[in-house]
Amino acid sequence: MVVFSAADRNHIPVNIAGLRNFLLDDDYADLLAWLREADQPSPQPNTATPAAIAWPAPNESYRWPLADRKPEFELFRQMLAGRQPKRVLLVKAARNSGKTTLLGGLKEYAKTQGLPVAQVDFKGCPAMEDVFEQLRLGLKKSLPGLAAAAKSSPSFIEGLQELADPLVLLFDTYEAASDESRNWLEQRLLHYIDDMPAVVAVVGGQQIPEHGKCAWRNHAIPHELAAIDRPDDWLEYIRLHWPEAETPDTAAQLRFATQAAGGEVGLINALLERFFGPSALASEYKP
Amino acid sequence: MNFDEAIKQLQAAQGDPDQLALATIDIVLAGREPGLRAALEAAAIPHWFDEAILAGLIGAEEARRWLEPLTALSMVEAFPLRQGWNVHEASRLALRRHLAATAPDRLRALSGLAADCFVGKEPAQRIERLFHRLVAGPDAEAAEELRELYGDWENEGRHENLQALAGVLDETRRDAPLGKSSRAGVLKLLVLIRWDNLPLPVREDYALAALKLALGLDDGLACFEAHWTLGMVLLARSKRAEAAGQFLAMAGIAQARLAQDADNNDWLRRLSMSYNLNGDLRAAQGDHAGALEHYQAAHAIAERLVDLDPANVLWQRDLSFSHERIGDLLAKQGDRAGVPEHHQAAHAITERLVGLDSANAQWQRDLAVSHGRVGDLLAIQGDRAGALERYQIGLAIAERLADLDPANAQWQRDLAVYHNRIGELLAPQGDRAGALEHYQAGLAIAERLASLDQANTEWQRDLAVSHWKLAGNAEQAGEPAGALAHYRVSVAIMAKLAALDPGHAQWRDDLAWCGEQIRRLEG
């Protein structure tokens, strides 16, 4: 159980974010009621998940390809294994901090698990018909029936409610979403997440839905991505992707680089690709 | 450049986000051909690009040459929605700001070329074109193009397009070097489009800034619109005296224009707008005679314009509003005989307009409102079944609209109004359970809206109204304690509103009435 103040809503460490949580000021009655319930296991089993849903076993041997972000990946891996009671991950982060890269990494893992994935990018403030178009395109091959239902909100939500196998929905660049899209996501789709036991949703952006006042807030794990400012994380990344590029100076260079770039993921990624990536190896730019 | 030199370059940025982004671009492009940098700078102008857009910016041959290496850069990402790419936001904005500061002529030239790349009629194309026109100029022409686009979509009720437009306008407000006319237009439209989403003080800041810019231009229309926008904001903030000043200024500008060109229909229409707003102010102060005078002046203009061109849907809509205003005022004055003529005339116009374009959400809303008013008339005449039917039609339209866009506060408010009206009809028929259901639905909406923006006095009053409806219902059900509790909430809200604006006749009357109910129940 986690009790926190409203101001800390987005700062709960990700490894305990999946536990039952309460707002210090607003949820006092809920907290008391919860405490009174005898033999309450913690965390709660996923009561919304019927046994019929075939969550795949977590792939323990999967090599996570990104720098750091391991707690986020672990949380997602547990979600996809049906072992996490909350199925909505809200990822908030500043510009250039690797949200889209993280979502891409999560998407790849879901695919290796054989799960269908649909992704919506709100970049460019798409109209609702464009949002549905993205969903249709994403689901066309894996779930043609659901793709056909993604013509209107009611039929799509109904389709999601009827799913018996897991589906991952990813929403990126939430800050650019129109009011219509935001309302659809917050007040329609996620509102019914309790009735969509096979759906796992991830929403990323410089802003995330204001879930605190929403009925689905206890299904959500809000999380703020930090900069990746530990040189060791980047060293591990280089060793994973370009092991032959490492030199005795690499560790020291990464210390300076992460400090100078303030841990900004986009900048460091660009820098490393430039000096360690395949094009660098083929040229005179090798560090 | 080696790695150590790259780090020195990053350190020189001293943590400034734009400088860091630019330094990273320098590092990534070091040793590459200059053409790639030029291509990246050009690609950073639009929100997205494909080969054709890039060709429009740097020429077909250069675009063919640089597209592949450009899209392989780490700061360029796919943009699936438009089947193209975009420069990552941090890099795009840094490059644009750098160009604006160091090579403003190049930014304008590239923006002009970009504008020519987006010539489609689709909303996204029109918005992107306008975004670049606002930067490229010429200023007055770009502002006019913005006004036209807004006017088209507003009149067609294309709410979603307007929301997308507002997203881009907000970016230009923050980041683009705009001329005075364009900036005034951008600020004004942000207030109008995001009326329900921007906090009132922000709306006032934008409207005030737009007015200051407009006053510095020799542009009567920009000034008229800026006075109008600020007046509406001031009215929403209950600064009625200041709002009156803005509405008078509007009328002054319109009259001055008409003195030079008496048959200018656009300015005639604007004069009628200012009459209506001045009438609204007087009605709020309880000056019904003064309000009626203004409304009738506006009505005469609306009739004259419709006679000139009965096919002009804008003028038809103005005439319908004018009928509604006069009908409402006569109802307030107790002049029941005059009301039906106006409400029925308004209803006939809105039905005709919806028949012309059923996709126009504004006209659909007008029709729902009009059904409500006709329902009110029938209720007064004792035809409860007829009234209920009208309210239910209004509710059904309002539900359709609210479903289309749950974020539209106006449409949500309409829903609450119809729930309350239906509750009012059901309660006297003894269907207290039905009435309670509708009142509670109305209260839920009113509570949601009131919590969204506590400075919105209209929504606060709606909340008070919902509570007194429930109070009445509780009283009829023989639950005086419940009734008292609801009346007390109403009194608390109305007391706050009345303190905010002691001259507001409606709020003063509301407060007095709720107080009376409490005293009566307390015995």
PDB file of C-alpha atoms in Angstrom, chain A residues 95-96 100 121 123-130 134 154 175 178-180 183 187-188 206 213 253-254 256-257 260-261 264 266-267 270-276 285 287, chain B residues 1-4 6-7 10-11 17 20-21 24 27-28 30-32 74-75 77-79 81-82 86 88-90 93 97 159-160 163-164 197 402-407:
ATOM      1  CA  ARG A  95      11.035  17.002 -24.141  1.00  0.00           C
ATOM      2  CA  ASN A  96      13.918  14.926 -25.493  1.00  0.00           C
ATOM      3  CA  THR A 100       9.002   7.715 -27.828  1.00  0.00           C
ATOM      4  CA  ASP A 121       0.679   9.218 -32.110  1.00  0.00           C
ATOM      5  CA  LYS A 123       1.683  14.455 -32.955  1.00  0.00           C
ATOM      6  CA  GLY A 124       0.124  17.034 -35.254  1.00  0.00           C
ATOM      7  CA  CYS A 125      -3.160  17.111 -33.298  1.00  0.00           C
ATOM      8  CA  PRO A 126      -4.953  14.477 -35.383  1.00  0.00           C
ATOM      9  CA  ALA A 127      -8.718  14.603 -35.696  1.00  0.00           C
ATOM     10  CA  MET A 128     -10.610  11.713 -34.122  1.00  0.00           C
ATOM     11  CA  GLU A 129     -11.065  10.095 -37.519  1.00  0.00           C
ATOM     12  CA  ASP A 130      -7.259  10.068 -37.881  1.00  0.00           C
ATOM     13  CA  GLN A 134      -4.130   4.789 -36.804  1.00  0.00           C
ATOM     14  CA  PRO A 154     -18.828   2.775 -29.119  1.00  0.00           C
ATOM     15  CA  GLU A 175       0.352  16.798 -25.007  1.00  0.00           C
ATOM     16  CA  SER A 178      -6.924  17.696 -29.281  1.00  0.00           C
ATOM     17  CA  ASP A 179      -9.524  18.182 -26.561  1.00  0.00           C
ATOM     18  CA  GLU A 180     -11.696  15.659 -28.370  1.00  0.00           C
ATOM     19  CA  ASN A 183     -11.685  13.333 -23.721  1.00  0.00           C
ATOM     20  CA  GLN A 187     -13.594   9.693 -20.475  1.00  0.00           C
ATOM     21  CA  ARG A 188     -14.393   6.949 -22.921  1.00  0.00           C
ATOM     22  CA  GLN A 206       5.079  15.824 -21.834  1.00  0.00           C
ATOM     23  CA  LYS A 213     -10.037  12.672 -10.606  1.00  0.00           C
ATOM     24  CA  GLN A 253      34.162  10.114 -21.990  1.00  0.00           C
ATOM     25  CA  LEU A 254      30.664   9.017 -21.034  1.00  0.00           C
ATOM     26  CA  PHE A 256      31.685  14.041 -19.351  1.00  0.00           C
ATOM     27  CA  ALA A 257      29.075  13.465 -22.019  1.00  0.00           C
ATOM     28  CA  ALA A 260      27.345  18.046 -20.367  1.00  0.00           C
ATOM     29  CA  ALA A 261      24.066  16.829 -21.878  1.00  0.00           C
ATOM     30  CA  GLU A 264      19.049  14.238 -21.980  1.00  0.00           C
ATOM     31  CA  GLY A 266      17.836  12.384 -27.216  1.00  0.00           C
ATOM     32  CA  LEU A 267      21.131  14.264 -27.144  1.00  0.00           C
ATOM     33  CA  ALA A 270      22.606  11.232 -31.065  1.00  0.00           C
ATOM     34  CA  LEU A 271      26.109  11.644 -29.690  1.00  0.00           C
ATOM     35  CA  LEU A 272      26.658   7.916 -29.218  1.00  0.00           C
ATOM     36  CA  GLU A 273      25.299   7.034 -32.636  1.00  0.00           C
ATOM     37  CA  ARG A 274      27.632   9.593 -34.111  1.00  0.00           C
ATOM     38  CA  PHE A 275      30.773   8.323 -32.387  1.00  0.00           C
ATOM     39  CA  PHE A 276      30.035   4.670 -31.646  1.00  0.00           C
ATOM     40  CA  TYR A 285      34.896   9.691 -36.498  1.00  0.00           C
ATOM     41  CA  PRO A 287      36.506   8.187 -30.742  1.00  0.00           C
TER      42      PRO A 287
ATOM     43  CA  MET B   1      35.574  16.505 -34.693  1.00  0.00           C
ATOM     44  CA  ASN B   2      36.566  13.966 -32.060  1.00  0.00           C
ATOM     45  CA  PHE B   3      34.632  12.953 -28.971  1.00  0.00           C
ATOM     46  CA  ASP B   4      36.465  15.360 -26.637  1.00  0.00           C
ATOM     47  CA  ALA B   6      32.122  17.235 -29.058  1.00  0.00           C
ATOM     48  CA  ILE B   7      31.931  17.251 -25.257  1.00  0.00           C
ATOM     49  CA  LEU B  10      28.084  20.477 -25.361  1.00  0.00           C
ATOM     50  CA  GLN B  11      29.650  22.040 -22.265  1.00  0.00           C
ATOM     51  CA  PRO B  17      18.123  23.445 -24.034  1.00  0.00           C
ATOM     52  CA  LEU B  20      22.315  21.897 -26.430  1.00  0.00           C
ATOM     53  CA  ALA B  21      20.055  20.875 -29.307  1.00  0.00           C
ATOM     54  CA  THR B  24      24.130  18.213 -30.936  1.00  0.00           C
ATOM     55  CA  ILE B  27      28.231  17.409 -33.672  1.00  0.00           C
ATOM     56  CA  VAL B  28      26.107  15.039 -35.717  1.00  0.00           C
ATOM     57  CA  ALA B  30      30.369  17.747 -38.403  1.00  0.00           C
ATOM     58  CA  GLY B  31      32.297  16.533 -41.381  1.00  0.00           C
ATOM     59  CA  ARG B  32      29.143  15.987 -43.428  1.00  0.00           C
ATOM     60  CA  SER B  74      18.806  10.692 -35.127  1.00  0.00           C
ATOM     61  CA  MET B  75      16.841  13.951 -34.790  1.00  0.00           C
ATOM     62  CA  GLU B  77      11.659  10.660 -36.939  1.00  0.00           C
ATOM     63  CA  ALA B  78       8.815   9.045 -38.811  1.00  0.00           C
ATOM     64  CA  PHE B  79       5.452  10.815 -38.880  1.00  0.00           C
ATOM     65  CA  LEU B  81      -0.070  10.106 -39.692  1.00  0.00           C
ATOM     66  CA  ARG B  82       1.169  12.104 -42.700  1.00  0.00           C
ATOM     67  CA  ASN B  86       9.447  15.339 -38.915  1.00  0.00           C
ATOM     68  CA  HIS B  88      12.185  16.036 -33.566  1.00  0.00           C
ATOM     69  CA  GLU B  89      10.436  18.812 -31.677  1.00  0.00           C
ATOM     70  CA  ALA B  90      13.418  19.914 -29.550  1.00  0.00           C
ATOM     71  CA  LEU B  93      12.094  24.474 -32.370  1.00  0.00           C
ATOM     72  CA  ARG B  97      14.387  29.987 -33.083  1.00  0.00           C
ATOM     73  CA  HIS B 159     -15.240  22.559 -33.863  1.00  0.00           C
ATOM     74  CA  GLU B 160     -12.560  19.889 -34.201  1.00  0.00           C
ATOM     75  CA  GLN B 163      -9.222  22.978 -31.903  1.00  0.00           C
ATOM     76  CA  ALA B 164      -6.429  21.772 -34.194  1.00  0.00           C
ATOM     77  CA  ASN B 197     -10.253  25.796 -21.633  1.00  0.00           C
ATOM     78  CA  ALA B 402     -21.974  16.067 -26.323  1.00  0.00           C
ATOM     79  CA  ASP B 403     -21.133  12.596 -27.522  1.00  0.00           C
ATOM     80  CA  LEU B 404     -19.368  14.102 -30.511  1.00  0.00           C
ATOM     81  CA  ASP B 405     -17.184  16.217 -28.265  1.00  0.00           C
ATOM     82  CA  PRO B 406     -17.397  15.612 -24.528  1.00  0.00           C
ATOM     83  CA  ALA B 407     -14.889  18.443 -23.983  1.00  0.00           C
TER      84      ALA B 407
END
